[in-house]
Amino acid sequence: MLILSAFSLAGQTAQSPLPNSEMKDPDGQKIQFKFRTLPTSVQIYTCRQTNQTYTWAGPDPDAILTNNDLTNSAKALTVHHYKGPSWEATDGSLVRSDGSLAKHYLPNNKDAVHWLELPAKGPTKQFARVKVIHRIDTSGGLPPSDKPCDAQHAGDQERVNYSAVYLFYADK
């Protein structure tokens, strides 16, 4: 049992993502909001030096999300998703997370950013009940492979288009 727990914790990193079939709705919670990114949404990477090499660091999101495909009586919301990670609605509702606590899952498409499970932190207003956020159904958003990242390009930023669905969970 202890070995399984250690393996599960090790599998929840960016370096060792879990299969997305293992991503489940959090126990005792239901989806409160479902948002989709708009086509202008990007992941921002910055060329940085790490030890003796250079690498594309990040990503930091700059995305606009909407829930226009409402299936219940929820109000339409537009949300800005940005560095933190943070999600801020036009009505001032806000929820943050700690990216270092993210559980990573493999996407359906190998050319896409990971699916994520993130714990909610400091939710306010309409997001006050949000406990967990899932990023699923991703497309794009990987670091640039066709742009140089070296001493000459240190500090350069690249904005890479991506799409995703974000599920905000609250207690049932």
GROMACS .gro file of C-alpha atoms in nm:
model
  172
    1MET     CA    1   0.000   0.000   0.000
    2LEU     CA    2   0.279   0.241   0.087
    3ILE     CA    3   0.451   0.169  -0.245
    4LEU     CA    4   0.132   0.241  -0.436
    5SER     CA    5   0.088   0.575  -0.255
    6ALA     CA    6   0.447   0.677  -0.326
    7PHE     CA    7   0.403   0.579  -0.693
    8SER     CA    8   0.079   0.776  -0.720
    9LEU     CA    9   0.238   1.088  -0.576
   10ALA     CA   10   0.538   1.054  -0.807
   11GLY     CA   11   0.303   1.012  -1.104
   12GLN     CA   12   0.136   1.343  -1.043
   13THR     CA   13   0.411   1.565  -1.181
   14ALA     CA   14   0.477   1.731  -1.514
   15GLN     CA   15   0.767   1.488  -1.567
   16SER     CA   16   0.554   1.177  -1.500
   17PRO     CA   17   0.190   1.253  -1.587
   18LEU     CA   18  -0.083   0.999  -1.515
   19PRO     CA   19  -0.308   0.859  -1.789
   20ASN     CA   20  -0.610   1.088  -1.830
   21SER     CA   21  -0.837   0.788  -1.771
   22GLU     CA   22  -0.737   0.824  -1.404
   23MET     CA   23  -0.877   1.179  -1.382
   24LYS     CA   24  -1.210   1.157  -1.198
   25ASP     CA   25  -1.463   1.401  -1.059
   26PRO     CA   26  -1.349   1.488  -0.706
   27ASP     CA   27  -1.535   1.292  -0.436
   28GLY     CA   28  -1.842   1.472  -0.303
   29GLN     CA   29  -1.823   1.746  -0.567
   30LYS     CA   30  -2.009   1.842  -0.882
   31ILE     CA   31  -1.935   2.075  -1.171
   32GLN     CA   32  -2.044   2.429  -1.083
   33PHE     CA   33  -1.904   2.598  -1.396
   34LYS     CA   34  -1.782   2.473  -1.733
   35PHE     CA   35  -1.574   2.714  -1.942
   36ARG     CA   36  -1.414   2.691  -2.287
   37THR     CA   37  -1.122   2.899  -2.409
   38LEU     CA   38  -1.170   3.144  -2.693
   39PRO     CA   39  -0.951   3.099  -3.006
   40THR     CA   40  -0.723   3.388  -2.901
   41SER     CA   41  -0.608   3.204  -2.586
   42VAL     CA   42  -0.234   3.139  -2.548
   43GLN     CA   43   0.030   2.986  -2.326
   44ILE     CA   44   0.330   3.221  -2.286
   45TYR     CA   45   0.682   3.076  -2.273
   46THR     CA   46   0.998   3.269  -2.182
   47CYS     CA   47   1.350   3.168  -2.287
   48ARG     CA   48   1.548   3.132  -1.962
   49GLN     CA   49   1.885   3.000  -1.857
   50THR     CA   50   1.883   2.700  -1.624
   51ASN     CA   51   2.226   2.588  -1.511
   52GLN     CA   52   2.434   2.578  -1.832
   53THR     CA   53   2.145   2.540  -2.077
   54TYR     CA   54   1.857   2.750  -2.202
   55THR     CA   55   1.498   2.633  -2.208
   56TRP     CA   56   1.148   2.761  -2.271
   57ALA     CA   57   1.008   2.823  -1.921
   58GLY     CA   58   0.644   2.850  -1.830
   59PRO     CA   59   0.383   2.834  -1.945
   60ASP     CA   60   0.186   3.129  -1.818
   61PRO     CA   61  -0.169   3.141  -1.955
   62ASP     CA   62  -0.334   3.440  -2.114
   63ALA     CA   63  -0.678   3.305  -2.196
   64ILE     CA   64  -1.035   3.422  -2.218
   65LEU     CA   65  -1.292   3.163  -2.111
   66THR     CA   66  -1.668   3.165  -2.160
   67ASN     CA   67  -1.955   2.946  -2.051
   68ASN     CA   68  -2.185   3.044  -2.337
   69ASP     CA   69  -2.288   2.680  -2.390
   70LEU     CA   70  -2.498   2.691  -2.074
   71THR     CA   71  -2.692   2.375  -1.997
   72ASN     CA   72  -2.855   2.504  -1.679
   73SER     CA   73  -2.972   2.834  -1.534
   74ALA     CA   74  -2.619   2.960  -1.464
   75LYS     CA   75  -2.543   3.315  -1.573
   76ALA     CA   76  -2.313   3.370  -1.870
   77LEU     CA   77  -1.962   3.458  -1.751
   78THR     CA   78  -1.646   3.571  -1.921
   79VAL     CA   79  -1.326   3.485  -1.734
   80HIS     CA   80  -0.964   3.597  -1.779
   81HIS     CA   81  -0.721   3.315  -1.696
   82TYR     CA   82  -0.370   3.444  -1.628
   83LYS     CA   83  -0.043   3.384  -1.442
   84GLY     CA   84  -0.075   3.250  -1.091
   85PRO     CA   85  -0.272   3.058  -1.208
   86SER     CA   86  -0.573   3.284  -1.158
   87TRP     CA   87  -0.924   3.299  -1.304
   88GLU     CA   88  -1.103   3.635  -1.279
   89ALA     CA   89  -1.457   3.690  -1.406
   90THR     CA   90  -1.587   4.021  -1.537
   91ASP     CA   91  -1.809   4.048  -1.226
   92GLY     CA   92  -1.500   4.038  -1.001
   93SER     CA   93  -1.532   3.672  -0.900
   94LEU     CA   94  -1.182   3.533  -0.850
   95VAL     CA   95  -1.018   3.199  -0.778
   96ARG     CA   96  -0.649   3.114  -0.772
   97SER     CA   97  -0.443   2.800  -0.738
   98ASP     CA   98  -0.086   2.694  -0.671
   99GLY     CA   99   0.062   2.547  -0.987
  100SER     CA  100   0.315   2.347  -0.788
  101LEU     CA  101   0.024   2.146  -0.643
  102ALA     CA  102  -0.115   2.054  -0.986
  103LYS     CA  103  -0.175   1.690  -1.070
  104HIS     CA  104  -0.075   1.627  -1.432
  105TYR     CA  105  -0.250   1.392  -1.675
  106LEU     CA  106  -0.162   1.301  -2.031
  107PRO     CA  107  -0.373   1.477  -2.297
  108ASN     CA  108  -0.558   1.283  -2.569
  109ASN     CA  109  -0.336   1.457  -2.825
  110LYS     CA  110   0.044   1.428  -2.777
  111ASP     CA  111   0.080   1.778  -2.926
  112ALA     CA  112  -0.113   1.943  -2.642
  113VAL     CA  113  -0.045   2.069  -2.289
  114HIS     CA  114  -0.130   1.834  -2.004
  115TRP     CA  115  -0.467   1.801  -1.846
  116LEU     CA  116  -0.452   1.934  -1.490
  117GLU     CA  117  -0.625   1.904  -1.155
  118LEU     CA  118  -0.567   2.211  -0.940
  119PRO     CA  119  -0.683   2.290  -0.585
  120ALA     CA  120  -0.877   2.616  -0.556
  121LYS     CA  121  -0.733   2.888  -0.335
  122GLY     CA  122  -0.909   3.204  -0.211
  123PRO     CA  123  -1.228   3.177  -0.417
  124THR     CA  124  -1.462   3.480  -0.404
  125LYS     CA  125  -1.813   3.582  -0.513
  126GLN     CA  126  -1.961   3.337  -0.769
  127PHE     CA  127  -1.650   3.119  -0.733
  128ALA     CA  128  -1.672   3.115  -0.350
  129ARG     CA  129  -1.769   2.745  -0.341
  130VAL     CA  130  -1.508   2.625  -0.595
  131LYS     CA  131  -1.276   2.361  -0.447
  132VAL     CA  132  -1.105   2.202  -0.750
  133ILE     CA  133  -1.039   2.304  -1.112
  134HIS     CA  134  -0.981   2.060  -1.398
  135ARG     CA  135  -0.826   2.154  -1.733
  136ILE     CA  136  -0.926   1.893  -1.992
  137ASP     CA  137  -0.969   1.846  -2.368
  138THR     CA  138  -0.653   2.044  -2.443
  139SER     CA  139  -0.515   2.122  -2.787
  140GLY     CA  140  -0.187   2.303  -2.862
  141GLY     CA  141   0.000   2.513  -2.608
  142LEU     CA  142   0.332   2.327  -2.607
  143PRO     CA  143   0.664   2.517  -2.593
  144PRO     CA  144   0.789   2.632  -2.931
  145SER     CA  145   1.009   2.373  -3.101
  146ASP     CA  146   1.087   2.587  -3.406
  147LYS     CA  147   1.221   2.893  -3.219
  148PRO     CA  148   1.576   2.917  -3.082
  149CYS     CA  149   1.624   2.946  -2.707
  150ASP     CA  150   1.987   3.029  -2.630
  151ALA     CA  151   2.200   3.310  -2.482
  152GLN     CA  152   2.114   3.536  -2.777
  153HIS     CA  153   1.740   3.483  -2.719
  154ALA     CA  154   1.733   3.488  -2.335
  155GLY     CA  155   1.422   3.673  -2.221
  156ASP     CA  156   1.237   3.624  -2.551
  157GLN     CA  157   0.872   3.530  -2.515
  158GLU     CA  158   0.657   3.318  -2.741
  159ARG     CA  159   0.277   3.309  -2.732
  160VAL     CA  160   0.146   2.967  -2.834
  161ASN     CA  161  -0.224   2.919  -2.912
  162TYR     CA  162  -0.412   2.656  -2.714
  163SER     CA  163  -0.763   2.549  -2.633
  164ALA     CA  164  -0.907   2.372  -2.330
  165VAL     CA  165  -1.215   2.312  -2.123
  166TYR     CA  166  -1.204   2.419  -1.757
  167LEU     CA  167  -1.434   2.256  -1.502
  168PHE     CA  168  -1.487   2.429  -1.167
  169TYR     CA  169  -1.604   2.189  -0.895
  170ALA     CA  170  -1.794   2.269  -0.576
  171ASP     CA  171  -1.944   2.058  -0.297
  172LYS     CA  172  -2.268   1.880  -0.389
   0.00000   0.00000   0.00000
